[in-house]
Amino acid sequence: MSMSPTTVRWLRRLALYGAIVAVCLLVFFPVYWMLVTSIRPTRFSITYPPNLLPEELRWSAYVELFQTIPIATWLRNTTIVSLGTTAVCLVLSVLGAYSISSFRWRGRGLFGFALLVTQMLPEALLIIPIFIIFRQLNLLDSLQGLVISDSAFVVPITVWVLKGFFDTLPTEVAEAAMVDGCSRMGVLWRIMIPLSMPALVAVSVVAFFEGWNEYLFASTFITTSELRVASIGLASFIGELATPVELVLAAATVFTVAPVVFYLLMQRYIVAGLTGGAVKG
Amino acid sequence: MSTQTEGLHTGATRAARRPSLLPYALAAPTAIFIGLLLLYPILQGIYTSFTVNQLLSSAPPRWVGLANYERMLADVAFWHSVVITLWYTVLVVVTVIVTALLVALLMNNTFRWRWLARGIITLPWAFPEVAAVLIFTWILSQQFGVLNVFARWLFPIGDNLPWLTDPNLAMFSLILMTLWKLFPFYSLILLTALQAVEQELYEAAKIDGAGRLQSFRHVTLPGIAPTLGIMILLITIWSFRRFTSIYLLTGGGPASATETLVVRVYNTAFRFYDLSYGATLGVAGLVLALAVTVLYFYGQRRWGAGAL
């Protein structure tokens, strides 16, 4: 059977769209299932087989959530930790990345290598010595302590990302500015930073996510219940059966909203920032 | 990521003109920060592995030389967790790279609503790990989980499968969640790498009579090889140390079927309060990660990035 070129092209398009829709459905399904379970009364969830479509839309779990679970406090603490981590990482990585991108100095290679090595260190091994240090510095059971430990783990990554981006910037502008009497810090402040907005956004998002997600340090260092962050609060639902499932997944949804919205708004910058610029829509 | 050398070169000539303390001052905050919070603790951890130190005992740590390492080498459970770590890592690397590449190739076509597809497909990257674990625990539930609905559609299974409590299925479930969470980000990066491959090379391949597969093999693959290489390294070392999602999804169980080295370190130190042996296992994990990294750079130097 022979097909005309138009038919072949048409079939190809069809296969392409089919494959894309299939991938989207597969990837989105867990998110969909979280939403459906959170708006359906318990009795429809604890039955087998469950309906793939929601029976009714009930938002009461979201109201109940804020009344029965201290999720507002958890989210406030998580927000503080995330914003703090973002601020610390931005300052440290701008300075560190500028240093290894624009200067050649003794120990530069060692510095870069040390940053890579940190990516191999398991938190589970570091947590005990860090615990001891924090106890001496009075940082246990405090949100500042979490900001510091979270930043330590993400700063090596953000320095590398920013360095990669700084490396792609044309050097002529900076040199011209220096000829005109601009200082090295002036170059960083007036030229490098304004030109690196996508990378700064990407770095902020990476740091923010680390603060938002981090579990191990939070669960080990925080003992006061008013200082609990959302990741520990949510993890406490795993394996317990007392809380209705729609409440648990409504909590998961609320916890997920901020990073997802943040990500969707900043998507273009994030990709450009992480990959050094060359992205097409 | 492409024009690094240029920036470095100019930096070098500039610095040669005017040596200063500025770069040290700029790098110092980061260096002090990671030195105090990562490098000093790791030395402390290595020291602990040569001592006997119980978390609940008040006795000071006692130097025991290599005793913990002798114990480790004879410990069947340790070797088991090494095997689990390697197995988990290989499975994650293979499934993530293959999925990410296939999806990136798909997304590299032009079609309507591409921005929407890209938004949906990359969503899991933004998902908090703990939220992902909550969703997957629910989806994988033996009693009410929706995965069983699909599994029973596709395969002739009589009963619901215990996705998280059967030793063989638990690893599969863990990989499923890890894949869902990880592949989108790497897809995005690969898509960028694909778009950076010169169009002229494809044209040239076409003129030389290359088919689709051949131009993938001889143009696309070499073009994205450096990206793939660094990706494999990062996925590997991040899989070695992944803790939260494994610990919360399975706790290392059932019957240690998903107990990677890092989970074992945590369980040893915090469940069995054996700090020094936990530290010993942690050092072993670090050595494993370093070995892989050294192998990677050796391989890269030997065969070049193109051959991976």
mmCIF file of N, CA and C in Angstrom, chain B residues 66-75:
data_model
loop_
_atom_site.group_PDB
_atom_site.id
_atom_site.type_symbol
_atom_site.label_atom_id
_atom_site.label_comp_id
_atom_site.label_asym_id
_atom_site.label_seq_id
_atom_site.Cartn_x
_atom_site.Cartn_y
_atom_site.Cartn_z
ATOM 1 N N LEU B 66 41.479 0.748 63.153
ATOM 2 C CA LEU B 66 40.699 0.276 62.022
ATOM 3 C C LEU B 66 39.600 -0.719 62.404
ATOM 4 N N ALA B 67 39.351 -0.857 63.707
ATOM 5 C CA ALA B 67 38.399 -1.885 64.142
ATOM 6 C C ALA B 67 37.042 -1.771 63.454
ATOM 7 N N ASN B 68 36.526 -0.519 63.333
ATOM 8 C CA ASN B 68 35.218 -0.353 62.687
ATOM 9 C C ASN B 68 35.255 -0.786 61.230
ATOM 10 N N TYR B 69 36.393 -0.532 60.572
ATOM 11 C CA TYR B 69 36.499 -0.905 59.165
ATOM 12 C C TYR B 69 36.599 -2.418 59.009
ATOM 13 N N GLU B 70 37.296 -3.068 59.966
ATOM 14 C CA GLU B 70 37.345 -4.536 59.926
ATOM 15 C C GLU B 70 35.945 -5.106 60.092
ATOM 16 N N ARG B 71 35.216 -4.511 61.023
ATOM 17 C CA ARG B 71 33.844 -4.961 61.251
ATOM 18 C C ARG B 71 33.002 -4.782 59.984
ATOM 19 N N MET B 72 33.210 -3.621 59.337
ATOM 20 C CA MET B 72 32.424 -3.308 58.148
ATOM 21 C C MET B 72 32.681 -4.318 57.030
ATOM 22 N N LEU B 73 33.966 -4.609 56.809
ATOM 23 C CA LEU B 73 34.293 -5.513 55.704
ATOM 24 C C LEU B 73 33.714 -6.908 55.915
ATOM 25 N N ALA B 74 33.509 -7.279 57.171
ATOM 26 C CA ALA B 74 32.947 -8.602 57.460
ATOM 27 C C ALA B 74 31.425 -8.556 57.595
ATOM 28 N N ASP B 75 30.855 -7.350 57.431
ATOM 29 C CA ASP B 75 29.431 -7.159 57.685
ATOM 30 C C ASP B 75 28.628 -7.426 56.411
#
